[in-house]
Amino acid sequence: MLASALGVDEDAASARLEGRILVTAGERASCADWAREICDLLDRTMSVTRDPADDVKVELVVGDAVPRSDAKRLYARIDASKAVIGLEPPKVASTEPHPLFAAIAACSAAAATLSLAIDAEELPKVGLPITVPFDQLGISREALDASIDLDGAALIGAGAVGNAFLRALRHVDARGTLPIVDPKAVGGGNPNRCLYFTEADVEHPKAETLARNASPDFPHVALIPFNGNFHDYVAKNGPHRTAIVTVDSRRVRRAIQAEVPGRVFDASTTDIRAVVVHSHRQPTANACLSCIYRHVPDEQARERAIAGGLGISLDMVRESLISADAAALIAGAHAGIQAAAIEGMAYDSLFKQLCAEQALKSAEGKQVLAPFAFVSALAGNLLVVEMLRVQTGQADTNYWQVDPWGSPIGKLRSCRPRIVDCEFCSIPHFVAIADQLWREKSEAA
Ligand SMILES: [Zn+2]
């Protein structure tokens, strides 16, 4: 898979697909807001137009608007308790959704629209109509009005899910100081999935860029960039109470667990097919971050595929970030890649950019890698939901896997146990530190 993906040159990788989506929105203010939220997600994958005179592949009719084209048509409607996206105009009440619920439903609307517009066998199947009942999200409408106090928390990872987390957080009352921890620079393919990044941000430090670009959305939050990894951050600032984890790799997640944060909120994407949300508080008898993202043979295979595909050693891949030497080696072996463009990037990010984004054939039969911003967006939204659930005492589970191409199913939430050979929980020394650092604090809280 990687070898074929490397056949794609850098310009074609993460390129928007051809064709346009016409968006027609009803006049209600909440409807226009929802349409804008959906457009922001679609726009990273295909061009969006509001002009019916354009040549369009699919028209998305949001709210009670009248369709304006003869193109294939999809209807998306939303009320306070649900959103429905289907081929016929669905019936909904005339109540207003909470903007965070609307942001979550925007991901489903984007999935359905792209599925219809791209119509490719490689994509997961979408069963229409998609209904998103907000009660499946496991949080009451009232709990969304609670303030989130960010003091003592750090956002680790300023990539697609980190961006999406802040995009979601702007819909609730967040307060305090939030460090953003990321050692990398914005890569060429990043703006396609990172909603706060633009082409002008490429090569600038991710943490600084995200803090700067997201700040206008947060009148009560100070976003403080830290250009380094979580280990450096903890070395400088001491043990950390709350880690909001949005990094790309399983290995880096386990390294974060080894820093023994008191509380973890984590969200990840498994290519474009699944979103996983995990949270726990130390000391815990149940799964930690390293249990959830334990070292799996699949991961070794993935590292071997990266090493083999890029023509570098396995040890280099395990360094997590692409060093100058590795970048030169990779560039030497692959005509389409420039060393400067990939130095400092995470191997997992490069892997995602090159092959985990869905490989699709363009109209001319060329292979293109389509970015699906809505998948990361869903992960970011569900992370905010998880923080609010925990804060308002509505969470008794630590794991949830959601299909971004379908409806969220609340019953799939579970409480994952520790695994026997966890590289954190199975080491008495680590468990003792977690206990010593956080037991009293968690009992006092
Ligand atoms: Zn563990």
GROMACS .gro file of C-alpha atoms and ligand atoms in nm:
model
  446
    1MET     CA    1   0.000   0.000   0.000
    2LEU     CA    2   0.277   0.241   0.091
    3ALA     CA    3   0.479   0.168  -0.222
    4SER     CA    4   0.181   0.241  -0.444
    5ALA     CA    5   0.102   0.549  -0.241
    6LEU     CA    6   0.455   0.674  -0.290
    7GLY     CA    7   0.392   0.657  -0.663
    8VAL     CA    8   0.169   0.959  -0.611
    9ASP     CA    9   0.362   1.282  -0.632
   10GLU     CA   10   0.341   1.533  -0.349
   11ASP     CA   11   0.108   1.768  -0.536
   12ALA     CA   12  -0.145   1.498  -0.602
   13ALA     CA   13  -0.134   1.368  -0.245
   14SER     CA   14  -0.411   1.509  -0.031
   15ALA     CA   15  -0.557   1.697  -0.327
   16ARG     CA   16  -0.921   1.793  -0.338
   17LEU     CA   17  -1.126   1.568  -0.559
   18GLU     CA   18  -1.272   1.700  -0.881
   19GLY     CA   19  -1.631   1.817  -0.901
   20ARG     CA   20  -1.842   2.061  -0.704
   21ILE     CA   21  -2.101   2.034  -0.434
   22LEU     CA   22  -2.383   2.288  -0.439
   23VAL     CA   23  -2.502   2.385  -0.093
   24THR     CA   24  -2.848   2.541  -0.060
   25ALA     CA   25  -2.937   2.655   0.290
   26GLY     CA   26  -3.267   2.762   0.447
   27GLU     CA   27  -3.301   3.108   0.592
   28ARG     CA   28  -3.318   3.032   0.966
   29ALA     CA   29  -3.002   3.155   1.138
   30SER     CA   30  -2.927   2.815   1.295
   31CYS     CA   31  -2.971   2.657   0.953
   32ALA     CA   32  -2.721   2.896   0.792
   33ASP     CA   33  -2.474   2.826   1.075
   34TRP     CA   34  -2.512   2.452   1.030
   35ALA     CA   35  -2.467   2.481   0.652
   36ARG     CA   36  -2.145   2.679   0.710
   37GLU     CA   37  -2.019   2.413   0.951
   38ILE     CA   38  -2.088   2.141   0.690
   39CYS     CA   39  -1.926   2.348   0.411
   40ASP     CA   40  -1.606   2.391   0.615
   41LEU     CA   41  -1.575   2.011   0.628
   42LEU     CA   42  -1.671   1.943   0.266
   43ASP     CA   43  -1.451   2.217   0.129
   44ARG     CA   44  -1.133   2.037   0.234
   45THR     CA   45  -1.227   1.736   0.018
   46MET     CA   46  -1.424   1.880  -0.277
   47SER     CA   47  -1.506   2.230  -0.399
   48VAL     CA   48  -1.820   2.379  -0.255
   49THR     CA   49  -2.032   2.634  -0.441
   50ARG     CA   50  -2.339   2.838  -0.353
   51ASP     CA   51  -2.402   2.919  -0.722
   52PRO     CA   52  -2.658   2.692  -0.896
   53ALA     CA   53  -2.522   2.803  -1.235
   54ASP     CA   54  -2.204   2.603  -1.166
   55ASP     CA   55  -2.166   2.250  -1.293
   56VAL     CA   56  -2.242   2.047  -0.980
   57LYS     CA   57  -2.223   1.678  -0.891
   58VAL     CA   58  -2.447   1.683  -0.585
   59GLU     CA   59  -2.674   1.940  -0.425
   60LEU     CA   60  -2.700   1.940  -0.046
   61VAL     CA   61  -3.022   2.105   0.067
   62VAL     CA   62  -2.987   2.216   0.430
   63GLY     CA   63  -3.303   2.289   0.630
   64ASP     CA   64  -3.629   2.372   0.454
   65ALA     CA   65  -3.469   2.541   0.149
   66VAL     CA   66  -3.601   2.478  -0.203
   67PRO     CA   67  -3.356   2.285  -0.426
   68ARG     CA   68  -3.198   2.487  -0.702
   69SER     CA   69  -3.052   2.229  -0.941
   70ASP     CA   70  -3.125   1.903  -1.119
   71ALA     CA   71  -2.816   1.736  -0.970
   72LYS     CA   72  -2.832   1.433  -0.739
   73ARG     CA   73  -2.986   1.571  -0.424
   74LEU     CA   74  -2.940   1.514  -0.052
   75TYR     CA   75  -3.149   1.672   0.225
   76ALA     CA   76  -3.011   1.750   0.570
   77ARG     CA   77  -3.235   1.872   0.849
   78ILE     CA   78  -3.178   1.921   1.219
   79ASP     CA   79  -3.374   1.999   1.535
   80ALA     CA   80  -3.292   2.004   1.905
   81SER     CA   81  -3.295   1.624   1.940
   82LYS     CA   82  -3.167   1.485   1.611
   83ALA     CA   83  -3.037   1.540   1.260
   84VAL     CA   84  -3.150   1.340   0.957
   85ILE     CA   85  -2.970   1.325   0.622
   86GLY     CA   86  -3.148   1.146   0.338
   87LEU     CA   87  -3.258   1.137  -0.025
   88GLU     CA   88  -3.607   1.266   0.065
   89PRO     CA   89  -3.678   1.577   0.276
   90PRO     CA   90  -3.694   1.440   0.634
   91LYS     CA   91  -3.945   1.558   0.894
   92VAL     CA   92  -3.796   1.739   1.192
   93ALA     CA   93  -3.933   1.968   1.463
   94SER     CA   94  -3.881   2.342   1.454
   95THR     CA   95  -3.658   2.341   1.766
   96GLU     CA   96  -3.299   2.469   1.769
   97PRO     CA   97  -3.001   2.234   1.813
   98HIS     CA   98  -2.712   2.309   2.046
   99PRO     CA   99  -2.419   2.422   1.824
  100LEU     CA  100  -2.198   2.135   1.949
  101PHE     CA  101  -2.466   1.882   1.851
  102ALA     CA  102  -2.496   2.059   1.517
  103ALA     CA  103  -2.118   2.036   1.470
  104ILE     CA  104  -2.133   1.660   1.533
  105ALA     CA  105  -2.422   1.617   1.290
  106ALA     CA  106  -2.228   1.824   1.033
  107CYS     CA  107  -1.977   1.537   1.020
  108SER     CA  108  -2.255   1.292   0.927
  109ALA     CA  109  -2.391   1.535   0.668
  110ALA     CA  110  -2.040   1.564   0.518
  111ALA     CA  111  -1.999   1.183   0.515
  112ALA     CA  112  -2.329   1.130   0.334
  113THR     CA  113  -2.265   1.412   0.085
  114LEU     CA  114  -1.913   1.297  -0.002
  115SER     CA  115  -2.025   0.937  -0.028
  116LEU     CA  116  -2.291   1.039  -0.282
  117ALA     CA  117  -2.064   1.280  -0.471
  118ILE     CA  118  -1.758   1.051  -0.490
  119ASP     CA  119  -1.953   0.728  -0.532
  120ALA     CA  120  -1.640   0.510  -0.511
  121GLU     CA  121  -1.622   0.146  -0.409
  122GLU     CA  122  -1.318   0.214  -0.192
  123LEU     CA  123  -1.524   0.418   0.053
  124PRO     CA  124  -1.716   0.271   0.347
  125LYS     CA  125  -2.085   0.224   0.265
  126VAL     CA  126  -2.332   0.484   0.386
  127GLY     CA  127  -2.687   0.371   0.455
  128LEU     CA  128  -2.934   0.653   0.386
  129PRO     CA  129  -3.107   0.808   0.559
  130ILE     CA  130  -2.855   0.866   0.839
  131THR     CA  131  -3.025   0.966   1.164
  132VAL     CA  132  -2.811   1.117   1.439
  133PRO     CA  133  -3.017   1.103   1.763
  134PHE     CA  134  -2.835   1.335   2.003
  135ASP     CA  135  -2.934   1.123   2.304
  136GLN     CA  136  -2.683   0.863   2.175
  137LEU     CA  137  -2.401   1.106   2.258
  138GLY     CA  138  -2.450   1.031   2.626
  139ILE     CA  139  -2.480   1.388   2.744
  140SER     CA  140  -2.783   1.592   2.835
  141ARG     CA  141  -2.857   1.918   2.657
  142GLU     CA  142  -2.825   2.097   2.994
  143ALA     CA  143  -2.475   1.957   3.057
  144LEU     CA  144  -2.356   2.136   2.743
  145ASP     CA  145  -2.408   2.464   2.926
  146ALA     CA  146  -2.148   2.372   3.191
  147SER     CA  147  -1.819   2.563   3.182
  148ILE     CA  148  -1.502   2.369   3.105
  149ASP     CA  149  -1.217   2.485   3.328
  150LEU     CA  150  -0.897   2.419   3.132
  151ASP     CA  151  -0.650   2.516   3.404
  152GLY     CA  152  -0.416   2.223   3.462
  153ALA     CA  153  -0.487   2.074   3.118
  154ALA     CA  154  -0.260   2.058   2.812
  155LEU     CA  155  -0.356   1.985   2.452
  156ILE     CA  156  -0.098   1.741   2.316
  157GLY     CA  157  -0.089   1.737   1.936
  158ALA     CA  158  -0.177   2.028   1.709
  159GLY     CA  159  -0.266   1.814   1.407
  160ALA     CA  160  -0.604   1.738   1.254
  161VAL     CA  161  -0.771   1.612   1.575
  162GLY     CA  162  -0.610   1.890   1.784
  163ASN     CA  163  -0.745   2.149   1.542
  164ALA     CA  164  -1.085   1.979   1.548
  165PHE     CA  165  -1.089   1.969   1.927
  166LEU     CA  166  -1.055   2.349   1.944
  167ARG     CA  167  -1.309   2.395   1.665
  168ALA     CA  168  -1.552   2.195   1.879
  169LEU     CA  169  -1.453   2.365   2.204
  170ARG     CA  170  -1.556   2.707   2.070
  171HIS     CA  171  -1.919   2.585   2.095
  172VAL     CA  172  -1.906   2.554   2.476
  173ASP     CA  173  -1.809   2.784   2.760
  174ALA     CA  174  -1.436   2.710   2.797
  175ARG     CA  175  -1.218   2.907   3.039
  176GLY     CA  176  -0.862   2.915   3.165
  177THR     CA  177  -0.517   2.854   3.021
  178LEU     CA  178  -0.444   2.577   2.772
  179PRO     CA  179  -0.089   2.497   2.663
  180ILE     CA  180  -0.068   2.344   2.313
  181VAL     CA  181   0.219   2.095   2.297
  182ASP     CA  182   0.360   1.988   1.957
  183PRO     CA  183   0.722   1.961   1.836
  184LYS     CA  184   0.643   1.967   1.463
  185ALA     CA  185   0.593   2.218   1.184
  186VAL     CA  186   0.284   2.246   0.963
  187GLY     CA  187   0.338   2.013   0.664
  188GLY     CA  188   0.222   2.068   0.307
  189GLY     CA  189  -0.073   1.829   0.333
  190ASN     CA  190  -0.188   1.950   0.676
  191PRO     CA  191  -0.425   2.233   0.576
  192ASN     CA  192  -0.643   1.975   0.401
  193ARG     CA  193  -0.749   1.825   0.731
  194CYS     CA  194  -0.652   2.086   0.990
  195LEU     CA  195  -0.938   2.334   1.001
  196TYR     CA  196  -0.743   2.622   1.157
  197PHE     CA  197  -0.449   2.594   0.912
  198THR     CA  198  -0.409   2.750   0.569
  199GLU     CA  199  -0.139   2.717   0.303
  200ALA     CA  200   0.027   3.030   0.445
  201ASP     CA  201   0.098   2.835   0.767
  202VAL     CA  202   0.308   2.562   0.602
  203GLU     CA  203   0.653   2.519   0.764
  204HIS     CA  204   0.557   2.727   1.070
  205PRO     CA  205   0.549   2.554   1.412
  206LYS     CA  206   0.217   2.376   1.458
  207ALA     CA  207   0.168   2.471   1.824
  208GLU     CA  208   0.223   2.842   1.760
  209THR     CA  209   0.010   2.841   1.447
  210LEU     CA  210  -0.282   2.669   1.614
  211ALA     CA  211  -0.265   2.895   1.921
  212ARG     CA  212  -0.258   3.206   1.703
  213ASN     CA  213  -0.526   3.104   1.453
  214ALA     CA  214  -0.770   2.962   1.708
  215SER     CA  215  -0.737   3.241   1.967
  216PRO     CA  216  -1.006   3.470   1.819
  217ASP     CA  217  -1.262   3.194   1.892
  218PHE     CA  218  -1.171   3.190   2.264
  219PRO     CA  219  -1.234   3.514   2.452
  220HIS     CA  220  -1.187   3.337   2.790
  221VAL     CA  221  -0.902   3.097   2.709
  222ALA     CA  222  -0.530   3.173   2.683
  223LEU     CA  223  -0.377   2.932   2.429
  224ILE     CA  224  -0.005   2.899   2.506
  225PRO     CA  225   0.214   2.724   2.244
  226PHE     CA  226   0.493   2.486   2.350
  227ASN     CA  227   0.722   2.373   2.066
  228GLY     CA  228   0.832   2.037   2.202
  229ASN     CA  229   0.690   1.700   2.300
  230PHE     CA  230   0.503   1.616   2.619
  231HIS     CA  231   0.815   1.469   2.780
  232ASP     CA  232   0.996   1.804   2.739
  233TYR     CA  233   0.688   1.983   2.865
  234VAL     CA  234   0.664   1.772   3.181
  235ALA     CA  235   1.042   1.797   3.237
  236LYS     CA  236   0.998   2.174   3.244
  237ASN     CA  237   0.662   2.205   3.422
  238GLY     CA  238   0.628   1.893   3.639
  239PRO     CA  239   0.361   1.618   3.639
  240HIS     CA  240   0.050   1.720   3.456
  241ARG     CA  241  -0.305   1.695   3.581
  242THR     CA  242  -0.493   1.661   3.254
  243ALA     CA  243  -0.363   1.548   2.915
  244ILE     CA  244  -0.589   1.606   2.614
  245VAL     CA  245  -0.430   1.366   2.367
  246THR     CA  246  -0.472   1.410   1.991
  247VAL     CA  247  -0.137   1.285   1.854
  248ASP     CA  248  -0.109   1.056   1.550
  249SER     CA  249   0.080   0.754   1.675
  250ARG     CA  250   0.018   0.469   1.919
  251ARG     CA  251   0.383   0.476   2.024
  252VAL     CA  252   0.366   0.847   2.114
  253ARG     CA  253   0.048   0.781   2.312
  254ARG     CA  254   0.231   0.524   2.522
  255ALA     CA  255   0.515   0.772   2.576
  256ILE     CA  256   0.255   1.021   2.703
  257GLN     CA  257   0.117   0.761   2.946
  258ALA     CA  258   0.470   0.710   3.079
  259GLU     CA  259   0.464   1.074   3.194
  260VAL     CA  260   0.177   0.970   3.427
  261PRO     CA  261  -0.083   1.242   3.365
  262GLY     CA  262  -0.354   1.244   3.632
  263ARG     CA  263  -0.635   1.248   3.380
  264VAL     CA  264  -0.638   1.155   3.012
  265PHE     CA  265  -0.889   1.254   2.746
  266ASP     CA  266  -0.792   1.098   2.415
  267ALA     CA  267  -0.937   1.079   2.064
  268SER     CA  268  -0.794   0.912   1.756
  269THR     CA  269  -0.891   0.811   1.406
  270THR     CA  270  -0.823   0.472   1.247
  271ASP     CA  271  -0.759   0.591   0.889
  272ILE     CA  272  -1.102   0.706   0.767
  273ARG     CA  273  -1.299   0.418   0.914
  274ALA     CA  274  -1.330   0.473   1.286
  275VAL     CA  275  -1.307   0.729   1.561
  276VAL     CA  276  -1.201   0.618   1.910
  277VAL     CA  277  -1.250   0.815   2.231
  278HIS     CA  278  -1.083   0.711   2.558
  279SER     CA  279  -1.064   0.872   2.901
  280HIS     CA  280  -0.939   0.769   3.244
  281ARG     CA  281  -0.828   0.911   3.573
  282GLN     CA  282  -0.532   0.782   3.779
  283PRO     CA  283  -0.512   0.574   3.982
  284THR     CA  284  -0.737   0.343   3.781
  285ALA     CA  285  -0.797  -0.029   3.795
  286ASN     CA  286  -0.916  -0.014   3.434
  287ALA     CA  287  -0.742   0.058   3.105
  288CYS     CA  288  -0.484   0.335   3.070
  289LEU     CA  289  -0.377   0.502   2.746
  290SER     CA  290  -0.109   0.235   2.695
  291CYS     CA  291  -0.367  -0.044   2.742
  292ILE     CA  292  -0.592   0.108   2.475
  293TYR     CA  293  -0.302   0.173   2.236
  294ARG     CA  294  -0.095  -0.130   2.336
  295HIS     CA  295   0.183  -0.242   2.109
  296VAL     CA  296   0.023  -0.466   1.850
  297PRO     CA  297   0.177  -0.684   1.577
  298ASP     CA  298  -0.016  -0.476   1.326
  299GLU     CA  299   0.172  -0.171   1.445
  300GLN     CA  300   0.506  -0.347   1.392
  301ALA     CA  301   0.388  -0.441   1.044
  302ARG     CA  302   0.298  -0.080   0.988
  303GLU     CA  303   0.639   0.036   1.104
  304ARG     CA  304   0.803  -0.224   0.880
  305ALA     CA  305   0.590  -0.105   0.588
  306ILE     CA  306   0.694   0.254   0.653
  307ALA     CA  307   1.062   0.155   0.682
  308GLY     CA  308   1.051  -0.065   0.371
  309GLY     CA  309   0.846   0.178   0.167
  310LEU     CA  310   1.064   0.474   0.255
  311GLY     CA  311   1.393   0.286   0.229
  312ILE     CA  312   1.511   0.352   0.587
  313SER     CA  313   1.577   0.142   0.896
  314LEU     CA  314   1.316   0.031   1.149
  315ASP     CA  315   1.509   0.215   1.420
  316MET     CA  316   1.468   0.540   1.229
  317VAL     CA  317   1.091   0.489   1.208
  318ARG     CA  318   1.085   0.432   1.584
  319GLU     CA  319   1.237   0.773   1.643
  320SER     CA  320   0.883   0.896   1.565
  321LEU     CA  321   0.995   1.221   1.399
  322ILE     CA  322   1.178   1.232   1.066
  323SER     CA  323   1.537   1.344   1.128
  324ALA     CA  324   1.742   1.541   0.876
  325ASP     CA  325   1.939   1.223   0.791
  326ALA     CA  326   1.625   1.018   0.740
  327ALA     CA  327   1.467   1.295   0.532
  328ALA     CA  328   1.771   1.299   0.304
  329LEU     CA  329   1.760   0.919   0.268
  330ILE     CA  330   1.388   0.921   0.188
  331ALA     CA  331   1.423   1.207  -0.060
  332GLY     CA  332   1.714   1.029  -0.226
  333ALA     CA  333   1.503   0.719  -0.281
  334HIS     CA  334   1.186   0.894  -0.396
  335ALA     CA  335   1.188   1.154  -0.670
  336GLY     CA  336   0.857   1.307  -0.566
  337ILE     CA  337   0.964   1.390  -0.210
  338GLN     CA  338   1.180   1.680  -0.096
  339ALA     CA  339   1.383   1.642   0.222
  340ALA     CA  340   1.299   1.989   0.356
  341ALA     CA  341   0.927   1.921   0.321
  342ILE     CA  342   0.930   1.613   0.544
  343GLU     CA  343   1.204   1.682   0.800
  344GLY     CA  344   1.057   1.709   1.149
  345MET     CA  345   0.733   1.546   1.041
  346ALA     CA  346   0.604   1.242   1.233
  347TYR     CA  347   0.638   0.913   1.043
  348ASP     CA  348   0.278   0.838   1.127
  349SER     CA  349   0.171   1.171   0.980
  350LEU     CA  350   0.366   1.103   0.662
  351PHE     CA  351   0.211   0.758   0.651
  352LYS     CA  352  -0.134   0.908   0.696
  353GLN     CA  353  -0.068   1.167   0.434
  354LEU     CA  354   0.061   0.910   0.189
  355CYS     CA  355  -0.177   0.623   0.237
  356ALA     CA  356  -0.418   0.639   0.525
  357GLU     CA  357  -0.610   0.910   0.355
  358GLN     CA  358  -0.827   0.720   0.117
  359ALA     CA  359  -0.657   0.638  -0.212
  360LEU     CA  360  -0.903   0.701  -0.493
  361LYS     CA  361  -0.889   0.713  -0.869
  362SER     CA  362  -0.948   1.052  -1.029
  363ALA     CA  363  -1.151   1.099  -1.348
  364GLU     CA  364  -0.836   1.048  -1.560
  365GLY     CA  365  -0.757   0.726  -1.376
  366LYS     CA  366  -0.481   0.889  -1.172
  367GLN     CA  367  -0.456   0.785  -0.808
  368VAL     CA  368  -0.530   1.064  -0.565
  369LEU     CA  369  -0.537   1.067  -0.187
  370ALA     CA  370  -0.847   1.237  -0.062
  371PRO     CA  371  -0.842   1.406   0.277
  372PHE     CA  372  -1.156   1.355   0.481
  373ALA     CA  373  -1.158   1.640   0.729
  374PHE     CA  374  -1.491   1.532   0.876
  375VAL     CA  375  -1.337   1.218   1.031
  376SER     CA  376  -1.088   1.419   1.241
  377ALA     CA  377  -1.362   1.675   1.307
  378LEU     CA  378  -1.582   1.405   1.458
  379ALA     CA  379  -1.295   1.291   1.682
  380GLY     CA  380  -1.244   1.649   1.807
  381ASN     CA  381  -1.615   1.699   1.872
  382LEU     CA  382  -1.649   1.372   2.065
  383LEU     CA  383  -1.347   1.465   2.275
  384VAL     CA  384  -1.526   1.778   2.397
  385VAL     CA  385  -1.838   1.570   2.466
  386GLU     CA  386  -1.626   1.325   2.670
  387MET     CA  387  -1.477   1.607   2.880
  388LEU     CA  388  -1.824   1.741   2.956
  389ARG     CA  389  -1.959   1.392   3.035
  390VAL     CA  390  -1.679   1.329   3.282
  391GLN     CA  391  -1.708   1.674   3.435
  392THR     CA  392  -2.082   1.640   3.490
  393GLY     CA  393  -2.055   1.282   3.620
  394GLN     CA  394  -2.231   1.124   3.321
  395ALA     CA  395  -1.945   0.891   3.225
  396ASP     CA  396  -1.897   0.541   3.366
  397THR     CA  397  -1.716   0.404   3.060
  398ASN     CA  398  -1.364   0.463   2.925
  399TYR     CA  399  -1.390   0.368   2.558
  400TRP     CA  400  -1.611   0.445   2.260
  401GLN     CA  401  -1.565   0.357   1.897
  402VAL     CA  402  -1.781   0.541   1.645
  403ASP     CA  403  -1.830   0.486   1.272
  404PRO     CA  404  -1.789   0.827   1.106
  405TRP     CA  405  -1.993   0.704   0.806
  406GLY     CA  406  -2.292   0.599   1.017
  407SER     CA  407  -2.478   0.699   1.333
  408PRO     CA  408  -2.316   0.720   1.678
  409ILE     CA  409  -2.438   0.424   1.888
  410GLY     CA  410  -2.433   0.495   2.261
  411LYS     CA  411  -2.456   0.125   2.354
  412LEU     CA  412  -2.111   0.065   2.207
  413ARG     CA  413  -1.952   0.259   2.492
  414SER     CA  414  -1.763   0.021   2.717
  415CYS     CA  415  -1.535   0.001   3.015
  416ARG     CA  416  -1.211  -0.156   2.896
  417PRO     CA  417  -1.009  -0.348   3.156
  418ARG     CA  418  -0.633  -0.328   3.204
  419ILE     CA  419  -0.436  -0.556   2.977
  420VAL     CA  420  -0.189  -0.795   3.142
  421ASP     CA  421   0.120  -0.694   2.950
  422CYS     CA  422   0.051  -0.318   2.940
  423GLU     CA  423   0.385  -0.138   2.934
  424PHE     CA  424   0.250   0.105   3.196
  425CYS     CA  425   0.001  -0.083   3.419
  426SER     CA  426   0.209  -0.403   3.441
  427ILE     CA  427   0.508  -0.212   3.584
  428PRO     CA  428   0.462  -0.176   3.966
  429HIS     CA  429   0.690   0.130   3.966
  430PHE     CA  430   0.458   0.323   3.733
  431VAL     CA  431   0.145   0.218   3.919
  432ALA     CA  432   0.304   0.332   4.245
  433ILE     CA  433   0.391   0.672   4.099
  434ALA     CA  434   0.039   0.717   3.963
  435ASP     CA  435  -0.100   0.625   4.303
  436GLN     CA  436   0.133   0.856   4.488
  437LEU     CA  437   0.082   1.150   4.251
  438TRP     CA  438  -0.290   1.136   4.203
  439ARG     CA  439  -0.474   0.926   4.465
  440GLU     CA  440  -0.525   1.201   4.719
  441LYS     CA  441  -0.605   1.457   4.457
  442SER     CA  442  -0.860   1.234   4.292
  443GLU     CA  443  -1.022   1.156   4.628
  444ALA     CA  444  -1.028   1.521   4.722
  445ALA     CA  445  -1.184   1.624   4.389
  446ZN      ZN  446  -0.226   0.020   3.097
   0.00000   0.00000   0.00000
